[in-house]
Coordinates of C-alpha atoms and ligand atoms in Angstrom, one line a residue:
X196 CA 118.3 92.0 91.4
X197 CA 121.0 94.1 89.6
X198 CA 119.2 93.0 86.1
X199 CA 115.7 94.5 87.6
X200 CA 117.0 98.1 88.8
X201 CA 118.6 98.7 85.8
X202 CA 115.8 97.7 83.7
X203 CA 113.7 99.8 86.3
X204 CA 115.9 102.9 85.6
X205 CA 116.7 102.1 81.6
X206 CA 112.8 101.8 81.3
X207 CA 111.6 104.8 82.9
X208 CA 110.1 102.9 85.9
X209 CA 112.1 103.5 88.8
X210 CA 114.6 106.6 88.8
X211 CA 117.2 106.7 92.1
X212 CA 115.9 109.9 93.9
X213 CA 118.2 113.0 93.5
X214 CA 120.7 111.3 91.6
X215 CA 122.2 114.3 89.8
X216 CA 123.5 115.0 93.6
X217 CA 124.1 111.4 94.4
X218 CA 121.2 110.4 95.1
X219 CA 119.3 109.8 98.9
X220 CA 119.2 106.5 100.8
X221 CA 116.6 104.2 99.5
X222 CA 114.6 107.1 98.1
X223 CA 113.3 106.2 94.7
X224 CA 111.4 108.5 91.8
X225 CA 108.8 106.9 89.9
X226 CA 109.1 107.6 86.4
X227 CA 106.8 107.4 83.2
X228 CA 106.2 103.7 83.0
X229 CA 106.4 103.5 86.4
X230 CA 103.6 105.7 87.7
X231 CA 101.8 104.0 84.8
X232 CA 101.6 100.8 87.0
X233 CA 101.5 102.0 90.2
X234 CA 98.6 103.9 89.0
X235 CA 97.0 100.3 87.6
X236 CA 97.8 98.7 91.1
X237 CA 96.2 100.8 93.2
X238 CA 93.1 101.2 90.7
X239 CA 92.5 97.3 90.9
X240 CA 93.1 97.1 94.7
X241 CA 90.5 100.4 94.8
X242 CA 88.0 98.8 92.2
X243 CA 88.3 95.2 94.3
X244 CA 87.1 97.3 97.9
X245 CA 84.6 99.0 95.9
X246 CA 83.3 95.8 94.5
X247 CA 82.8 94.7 98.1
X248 CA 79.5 95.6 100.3
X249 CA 79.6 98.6 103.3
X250 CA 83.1 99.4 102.3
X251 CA 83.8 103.0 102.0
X252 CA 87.1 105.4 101.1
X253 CA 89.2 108.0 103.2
X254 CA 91.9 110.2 102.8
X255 CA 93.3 110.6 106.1
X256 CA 96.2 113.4 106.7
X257 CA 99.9 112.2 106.8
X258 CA 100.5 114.7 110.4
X259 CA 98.4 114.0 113.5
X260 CA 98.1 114.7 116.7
X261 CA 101.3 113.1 118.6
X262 CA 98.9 111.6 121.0
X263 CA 97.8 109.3 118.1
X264 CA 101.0 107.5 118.4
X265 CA 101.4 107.4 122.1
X266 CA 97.7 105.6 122.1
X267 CA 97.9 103.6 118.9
X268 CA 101.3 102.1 120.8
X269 CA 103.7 103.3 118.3
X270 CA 106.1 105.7 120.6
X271 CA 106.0 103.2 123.3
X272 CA 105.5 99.2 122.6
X273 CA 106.5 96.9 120.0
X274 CA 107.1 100.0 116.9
X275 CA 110.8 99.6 117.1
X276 CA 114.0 97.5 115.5
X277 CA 116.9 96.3 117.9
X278 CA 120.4 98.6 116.8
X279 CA 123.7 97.4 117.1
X280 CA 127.1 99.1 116.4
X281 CA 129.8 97.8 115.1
X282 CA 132.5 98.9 117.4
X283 CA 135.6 99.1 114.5
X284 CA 133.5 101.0 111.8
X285 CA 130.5 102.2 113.6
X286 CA 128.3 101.5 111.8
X287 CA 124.7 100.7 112.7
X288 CA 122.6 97.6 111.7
X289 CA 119.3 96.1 112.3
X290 CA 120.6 93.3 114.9
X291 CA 118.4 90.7 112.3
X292 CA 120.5 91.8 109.4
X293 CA 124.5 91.9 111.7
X294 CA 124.3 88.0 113.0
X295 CA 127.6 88.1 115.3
X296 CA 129.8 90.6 113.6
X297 CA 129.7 93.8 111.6
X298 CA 128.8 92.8 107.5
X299 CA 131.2 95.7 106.1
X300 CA 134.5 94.8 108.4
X301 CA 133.7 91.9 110.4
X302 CA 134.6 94.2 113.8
X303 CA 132.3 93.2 117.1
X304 CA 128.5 94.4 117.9
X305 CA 127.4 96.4 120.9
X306 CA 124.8 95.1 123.3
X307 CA 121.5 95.9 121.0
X308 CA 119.4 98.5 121.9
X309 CA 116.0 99.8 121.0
X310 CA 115.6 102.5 118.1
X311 CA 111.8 103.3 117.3
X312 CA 110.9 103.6 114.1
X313 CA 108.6 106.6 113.8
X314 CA 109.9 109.3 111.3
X315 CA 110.0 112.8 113.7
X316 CA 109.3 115.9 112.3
X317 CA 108.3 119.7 113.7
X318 CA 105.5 121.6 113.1
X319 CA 105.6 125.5 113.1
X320 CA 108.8 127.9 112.7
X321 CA 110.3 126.3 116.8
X322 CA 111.9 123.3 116.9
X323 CA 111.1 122.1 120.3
X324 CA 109.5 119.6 122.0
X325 CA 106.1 121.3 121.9
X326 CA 106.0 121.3 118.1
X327 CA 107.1 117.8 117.8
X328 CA 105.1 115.4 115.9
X329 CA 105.4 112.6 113.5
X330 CA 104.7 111.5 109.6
X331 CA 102.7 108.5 110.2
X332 CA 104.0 105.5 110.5
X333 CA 100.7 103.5 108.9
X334 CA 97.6 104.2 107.1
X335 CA 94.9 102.6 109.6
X336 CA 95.7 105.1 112.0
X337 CA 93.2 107.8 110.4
X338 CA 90.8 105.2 109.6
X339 CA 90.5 104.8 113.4
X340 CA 90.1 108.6 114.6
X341 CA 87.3 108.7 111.7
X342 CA 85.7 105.5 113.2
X343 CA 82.6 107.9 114.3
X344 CA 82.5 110.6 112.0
X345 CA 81.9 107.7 109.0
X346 CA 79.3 105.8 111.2
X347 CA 77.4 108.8 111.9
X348 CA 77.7 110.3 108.3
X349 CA 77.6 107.1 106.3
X350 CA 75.3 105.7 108.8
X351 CA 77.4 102.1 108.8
X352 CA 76.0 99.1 110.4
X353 CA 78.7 96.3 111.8
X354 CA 80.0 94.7 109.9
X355 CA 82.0 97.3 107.6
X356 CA 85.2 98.4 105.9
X357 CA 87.1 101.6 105.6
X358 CA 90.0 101.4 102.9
X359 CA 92.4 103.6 102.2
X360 CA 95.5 104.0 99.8
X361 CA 98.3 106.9 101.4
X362 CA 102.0 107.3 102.0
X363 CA 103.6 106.1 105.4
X364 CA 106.9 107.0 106.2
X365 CA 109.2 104.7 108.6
X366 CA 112.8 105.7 110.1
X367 CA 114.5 102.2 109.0
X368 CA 117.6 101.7 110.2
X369 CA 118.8 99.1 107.2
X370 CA 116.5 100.5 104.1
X371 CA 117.6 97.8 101.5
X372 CA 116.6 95.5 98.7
X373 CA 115.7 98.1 96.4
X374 CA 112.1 99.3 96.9
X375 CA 111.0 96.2 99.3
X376 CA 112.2 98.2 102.5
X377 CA 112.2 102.3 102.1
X378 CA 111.8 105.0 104.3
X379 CA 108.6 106.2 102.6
X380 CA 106.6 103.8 100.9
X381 CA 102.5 103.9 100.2
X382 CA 100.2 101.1 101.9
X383 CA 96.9 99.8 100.5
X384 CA 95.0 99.2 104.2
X385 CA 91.5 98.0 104.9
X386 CA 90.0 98.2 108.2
X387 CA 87.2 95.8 108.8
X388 CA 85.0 96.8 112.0
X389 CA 83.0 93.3 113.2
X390 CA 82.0 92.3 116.4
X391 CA 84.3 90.7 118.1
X392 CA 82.3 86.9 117.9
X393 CA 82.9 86.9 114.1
X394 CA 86.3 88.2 114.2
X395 CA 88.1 84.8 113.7
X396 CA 85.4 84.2 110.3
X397 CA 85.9 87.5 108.5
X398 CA 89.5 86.7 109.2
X399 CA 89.9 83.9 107.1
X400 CA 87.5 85.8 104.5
X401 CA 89.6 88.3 104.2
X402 CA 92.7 86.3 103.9
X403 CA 90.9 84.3 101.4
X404 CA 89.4 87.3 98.9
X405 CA 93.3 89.1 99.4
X406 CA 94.2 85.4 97.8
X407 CA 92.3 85.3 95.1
X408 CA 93.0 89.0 94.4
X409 CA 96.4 88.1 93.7
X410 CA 95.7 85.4 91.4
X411 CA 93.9 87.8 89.4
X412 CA 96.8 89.6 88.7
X413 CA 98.9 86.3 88.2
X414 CA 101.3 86.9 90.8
X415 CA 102.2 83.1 92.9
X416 CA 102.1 83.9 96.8
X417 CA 102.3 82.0 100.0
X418 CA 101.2 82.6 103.3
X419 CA 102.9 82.2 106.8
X420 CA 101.4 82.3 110.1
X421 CA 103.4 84.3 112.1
X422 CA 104.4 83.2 116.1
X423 CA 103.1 85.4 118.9
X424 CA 106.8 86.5 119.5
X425 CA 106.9 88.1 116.0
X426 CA 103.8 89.5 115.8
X427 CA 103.1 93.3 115.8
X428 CA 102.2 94.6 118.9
X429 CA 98.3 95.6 117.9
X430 CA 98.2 91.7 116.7
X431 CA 96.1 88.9 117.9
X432 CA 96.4 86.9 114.6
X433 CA 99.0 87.5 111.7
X434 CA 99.3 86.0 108.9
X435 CA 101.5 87.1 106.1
X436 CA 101.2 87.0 102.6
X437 CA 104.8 86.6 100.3
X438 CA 106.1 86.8 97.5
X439 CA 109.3 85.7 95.4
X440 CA 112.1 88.4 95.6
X441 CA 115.7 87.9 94.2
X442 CA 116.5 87.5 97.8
X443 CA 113.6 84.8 98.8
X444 CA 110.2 84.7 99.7
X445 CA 109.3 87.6 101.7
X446 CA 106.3 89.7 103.4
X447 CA 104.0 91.8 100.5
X448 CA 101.0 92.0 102.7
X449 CA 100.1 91.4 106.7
X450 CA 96.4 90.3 107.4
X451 CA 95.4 91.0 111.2
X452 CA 93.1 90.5 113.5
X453 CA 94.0 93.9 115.6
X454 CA 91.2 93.1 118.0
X455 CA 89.7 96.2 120.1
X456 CA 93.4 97.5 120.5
X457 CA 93.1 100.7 118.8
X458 CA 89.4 102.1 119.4
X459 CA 89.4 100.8 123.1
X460 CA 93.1 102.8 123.3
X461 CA 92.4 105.8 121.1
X462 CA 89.4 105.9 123.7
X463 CA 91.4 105.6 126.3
X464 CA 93.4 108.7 125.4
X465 CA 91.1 111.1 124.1
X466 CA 88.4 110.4 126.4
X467 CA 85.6 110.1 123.6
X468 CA 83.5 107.0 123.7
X469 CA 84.4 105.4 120.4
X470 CA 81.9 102.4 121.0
X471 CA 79.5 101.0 118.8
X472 CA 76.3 100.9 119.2
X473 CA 74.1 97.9 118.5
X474 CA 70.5 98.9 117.9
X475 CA 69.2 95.6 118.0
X476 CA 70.9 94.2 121.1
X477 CA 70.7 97.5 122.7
X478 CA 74.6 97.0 123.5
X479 CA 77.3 99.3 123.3
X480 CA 80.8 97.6 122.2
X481 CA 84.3 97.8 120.4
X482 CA 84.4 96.4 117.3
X483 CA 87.6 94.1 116.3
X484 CA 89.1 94.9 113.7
X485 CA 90.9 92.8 110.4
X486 CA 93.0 94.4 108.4
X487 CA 94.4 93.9 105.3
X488 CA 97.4 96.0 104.5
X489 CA 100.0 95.8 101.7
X490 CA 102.7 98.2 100.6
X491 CA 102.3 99.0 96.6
X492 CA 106.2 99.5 96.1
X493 CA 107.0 96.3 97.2
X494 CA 103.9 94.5 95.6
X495 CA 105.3 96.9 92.3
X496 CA 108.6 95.2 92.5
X497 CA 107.6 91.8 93.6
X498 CA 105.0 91.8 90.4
X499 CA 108.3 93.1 88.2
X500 CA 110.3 90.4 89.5
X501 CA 107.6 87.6 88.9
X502 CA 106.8 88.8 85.1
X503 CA 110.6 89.8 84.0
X504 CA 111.7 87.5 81.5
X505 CA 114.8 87.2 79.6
X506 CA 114.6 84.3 76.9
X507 CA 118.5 83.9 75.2
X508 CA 119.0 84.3 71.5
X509 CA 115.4 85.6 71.4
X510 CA 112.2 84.6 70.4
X511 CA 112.1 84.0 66.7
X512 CA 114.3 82.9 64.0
X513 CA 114.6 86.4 62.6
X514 CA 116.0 87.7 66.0
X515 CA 119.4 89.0 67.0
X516 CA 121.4 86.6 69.0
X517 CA 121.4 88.8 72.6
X518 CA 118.8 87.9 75.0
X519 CA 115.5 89.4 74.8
X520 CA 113.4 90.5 77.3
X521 CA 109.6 90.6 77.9
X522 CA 107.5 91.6 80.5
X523 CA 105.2 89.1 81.4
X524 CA 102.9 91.5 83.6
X525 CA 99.1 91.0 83.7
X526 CA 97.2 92.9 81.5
X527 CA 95.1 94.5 84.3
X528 CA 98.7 96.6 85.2
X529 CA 100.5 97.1 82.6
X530 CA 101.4 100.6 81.5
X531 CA 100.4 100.9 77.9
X532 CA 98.0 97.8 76.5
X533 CA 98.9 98.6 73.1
X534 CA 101.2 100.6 70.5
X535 CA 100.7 101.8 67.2
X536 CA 103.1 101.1 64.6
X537 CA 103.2 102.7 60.9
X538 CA 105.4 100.1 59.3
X539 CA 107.4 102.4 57.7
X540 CA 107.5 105.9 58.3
X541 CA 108.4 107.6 54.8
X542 CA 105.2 106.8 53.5
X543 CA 102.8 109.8 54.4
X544 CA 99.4 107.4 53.5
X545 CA 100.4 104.9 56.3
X546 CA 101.9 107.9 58.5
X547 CA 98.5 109.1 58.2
X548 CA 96.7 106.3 58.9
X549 CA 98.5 104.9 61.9
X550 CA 98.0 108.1 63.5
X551 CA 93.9 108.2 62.8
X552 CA 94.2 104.6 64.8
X553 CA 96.4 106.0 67.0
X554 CA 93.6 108.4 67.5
X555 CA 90.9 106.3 67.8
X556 CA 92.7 103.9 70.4
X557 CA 93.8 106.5 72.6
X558 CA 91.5 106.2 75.7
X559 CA 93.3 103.1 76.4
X560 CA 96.3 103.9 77.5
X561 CA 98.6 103.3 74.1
X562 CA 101.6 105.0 72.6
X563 CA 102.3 106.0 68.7
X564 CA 106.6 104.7 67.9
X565 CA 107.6 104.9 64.6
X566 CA 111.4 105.0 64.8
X567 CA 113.8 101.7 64.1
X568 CA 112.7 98.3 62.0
X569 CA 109.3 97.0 63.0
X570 CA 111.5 93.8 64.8
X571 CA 112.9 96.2 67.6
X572 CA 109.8 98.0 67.7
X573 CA 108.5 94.6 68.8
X574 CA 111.3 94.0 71.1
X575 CA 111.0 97.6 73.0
X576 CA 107.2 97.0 73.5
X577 CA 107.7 93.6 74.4
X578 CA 110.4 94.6 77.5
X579 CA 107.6 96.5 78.7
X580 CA 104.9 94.8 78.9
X581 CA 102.6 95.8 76.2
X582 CA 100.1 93.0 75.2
X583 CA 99.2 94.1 71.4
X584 CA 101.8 95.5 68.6
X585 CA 99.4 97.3 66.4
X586 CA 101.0 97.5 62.5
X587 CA 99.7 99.7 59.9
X588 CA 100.7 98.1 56.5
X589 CA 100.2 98.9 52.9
X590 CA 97.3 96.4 52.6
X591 CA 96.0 98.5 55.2
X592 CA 95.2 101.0 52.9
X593 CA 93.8 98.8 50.7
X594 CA 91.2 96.6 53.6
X595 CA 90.8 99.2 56.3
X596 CA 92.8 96.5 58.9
X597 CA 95.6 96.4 60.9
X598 CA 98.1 93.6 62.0
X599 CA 97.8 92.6 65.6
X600 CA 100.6 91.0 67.3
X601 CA 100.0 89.0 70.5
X602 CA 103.0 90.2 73.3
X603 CA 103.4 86.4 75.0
X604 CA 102.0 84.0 71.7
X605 CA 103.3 86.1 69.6
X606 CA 100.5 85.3 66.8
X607 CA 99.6 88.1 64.4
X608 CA 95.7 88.2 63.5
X609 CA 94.5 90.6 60.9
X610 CA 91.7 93.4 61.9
X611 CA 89.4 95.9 60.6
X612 CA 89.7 99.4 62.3
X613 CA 86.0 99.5 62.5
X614 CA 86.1 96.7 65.4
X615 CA 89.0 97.4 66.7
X616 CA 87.2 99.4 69.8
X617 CA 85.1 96.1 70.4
X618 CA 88.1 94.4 70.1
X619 CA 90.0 96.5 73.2
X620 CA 86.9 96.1 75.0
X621 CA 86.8 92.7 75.3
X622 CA 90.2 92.0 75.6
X623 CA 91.1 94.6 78.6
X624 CA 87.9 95.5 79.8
X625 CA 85.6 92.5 79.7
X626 CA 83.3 93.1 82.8
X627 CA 82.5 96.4 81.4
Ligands
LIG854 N1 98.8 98.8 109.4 C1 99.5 97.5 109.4 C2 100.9 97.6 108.9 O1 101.4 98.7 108.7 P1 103.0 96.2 108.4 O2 103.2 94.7 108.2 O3 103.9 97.0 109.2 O4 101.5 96.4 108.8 C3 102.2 96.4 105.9 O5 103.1 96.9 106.9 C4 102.9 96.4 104.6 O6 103.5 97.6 104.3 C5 104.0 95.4 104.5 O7 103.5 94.1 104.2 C6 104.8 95.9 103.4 O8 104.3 95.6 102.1 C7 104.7 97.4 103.5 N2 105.8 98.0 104.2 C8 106.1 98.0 105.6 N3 107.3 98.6 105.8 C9 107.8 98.9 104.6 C10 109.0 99.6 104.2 N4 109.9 100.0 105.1 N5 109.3 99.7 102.9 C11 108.4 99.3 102.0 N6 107.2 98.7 102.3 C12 106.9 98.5 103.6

């Protein structure tokens, strides 16, 4: 765990938030590399939807109406951890996280009460209860309140999704384990509308294409079918995808059947018929709904945990004796496929030259380093993930081709420039 942060923060991936004044509890800054990924995740996860038939994209707002929470169940049912106190310290734990006595001093728990986790914030210059309303506390909520205005602009037919990538923002009373529980975090939802008959099917559809997803991006998961007890309060069936953390296997992504829970209550509340209506049958109806929904920061740092690698005494003979380290990350994700290396830098032909290939490579997300020996070159593009070290030698400027280095094999092939374009394609793009 320690090894990863650091790397995170040494790397440019993950910066504490505010940490020239201490930094904030469990708020985190996305640097360089980081965005880089983040960016890659939530492409593929777009592309994926996009890929599917009758789904289609919103951008919902992050403030709502407050009435949105009382309907969706959020102010009122399940939406909230059980607090306890530690009576010697005071201080305040999830009761799941305490057991029988207070982790910092080992002093005695109060009687656990209920503390909701929606994030409270006013709107307008008064802070009073009028003006009260809340960040949102999950994606799907906007997804729902649209549920008409896309069937009637997009003219939808059942069955059909709505996805979505945004930030949701949850009061937590333990925020812990680096980025896998935060007070803000982005979620990834999809919202499935189906009539109710074929909820169970598209159910086990879903779980099944989110499966396969993740074997694309070469990340091992299991699932776990989680008891009625446990269950979110909007859930008929929940299963939940995990993944390996320092700290065990935990929750990345929830599938759910959510039922009719949130258009029959939204309808409830506002008053507006938010039925479908079946043209064929002639029947009006609420859809069920199956939703896929996973947070990107902790999918981020579960795929960071999975592909961090740190091999003792290095790779090759010619190495230094400290560990190395390489990223093992899909090459869907990671932040830079390639970098361009002049092999040495006082010679203003092969200067010149890495930089026209630099040039020409550009569009694909590479960088241009031409300071140390070509070995820690290697070893910094290796840490993060970059699949090809691109050399410019002095036989380059002699047969127009470059050295290629393979991140994980680490085979070297030789290459003209002229197909070097070709060669990108193919390698990181091949259903273009
Ligand atoms: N709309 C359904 C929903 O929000 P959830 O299981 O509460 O379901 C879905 O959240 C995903 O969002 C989780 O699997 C997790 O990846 C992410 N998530 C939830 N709370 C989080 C938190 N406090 N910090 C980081 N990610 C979180």
């Amino acid at each position: 765990m320690e090894k990863i942060v650091s790397f995170c923060k040494k790397r440019g991936f993950v910066f504490p938030s505010s940490e020239i004044y201490g930094g904030f509890s469990s708020s985190y800054d996305f640097g360089p590399l980081g965005i880089e990924l983040k960016n890659n995740i939530k492409k593929y996860w777009q592309d994926s939807m996009k890929q599917e038939d009758n789904i289609v994209g919103l951008d919902s707002a992050i403030l709502m109406n407050p009435m949105v929470w009382q309907a969706s169940g959020h102010l009122t049912a399940g939406f909230a951890d059980e607090l306890v106190e530690c009576k010697k310290c005071h201080h305040r734990f999830r009761k799941d996280f305490a057991k029988k006595n207070c982790p910092d001093c080992q002093g005695g728990l109060t009687v656990p009460r209920k503390f909701n986790l929606m994030m409270r914030t006013f709107v307008g210059p008064v802070e009073e209860k009028a003006s009260e309303a809340y960040l949102r506390a999950e994606t799907c909520q906007g997804i729902y309140l649209n549920f008409q205005n896309i069937l009637q602009t997009m003219r939808m037919k059942i069955p059909f999704g709505v996805a979505q990538i945004g930030k949701s923002f949850r009061n937590e009373i333990n925020p812990k384990d680096f980025l896998f529980r935060t007070r803000e975090f982005e979620q990834m939802e999809m919202q499935w509308f189906c009539h109710p008959k074929q909820a169970s099917g598209f159910f086990d559809s879903w779980l099944k294409k989110r499966l396969k997803w993740y074997a694309q991006i070469g990340l091992k998961v299991r699932t776990t079918e989680v008891l009625k007890k446990d269950r979110s309060h909007y859930a008929k069936k929940q299963i939940d995808i995990e993944a390996q953390f320092p700290f065990g296997w935990k929750e990345i992504e929830g599938i759910h059947n959510r039922g009719d829970w949130d258009l029959s209550n939204h309808s409830k509340h506002s008053k507006q018929d938010l039925r479908y209506y079946d043209e064929i049958t002639k029947q009006k109806y609420f859809p069920y709904v199956i939703e896929t929904s996973v947070g990107v920061e902790r999918l981020f740092f579960a795929l960071l945990c999975s592909s961090y690698e740190e091999i003792k005494g290095g790779r090759s003979e010619k190495s230094i004796k400290e560990a190395e380290t390489v990223l093992k990350l899909d090459k869907k994700l990671i932040p830079f496929k390639a970098a361009i290396f002049p092999l040495v830098r006082n010679k203003p032909e092969i200067v010149k030259k890495a930089k026209d290939v630099f040039n020409l490579l550009k569009p694909f997300s590479i960088y241009y380093d031409e300071t140390g020996s070509i070995g820690k070159r290697y070893r910094r593009a290796d840490e993060i993930g970059v699949f090809w070290a691109i050399t410019i030698d002095f036989d380059t400027l002699q047969d127009n081709a470059v050295t290629i280095r393979n991140r994980d094999t680490m085979e070297q092939k030789r290459i003209k420039i002229k197909d070097l374009i070709e060669c990108f394609k193919k390698q990181f793009f091949p259903m273009d």
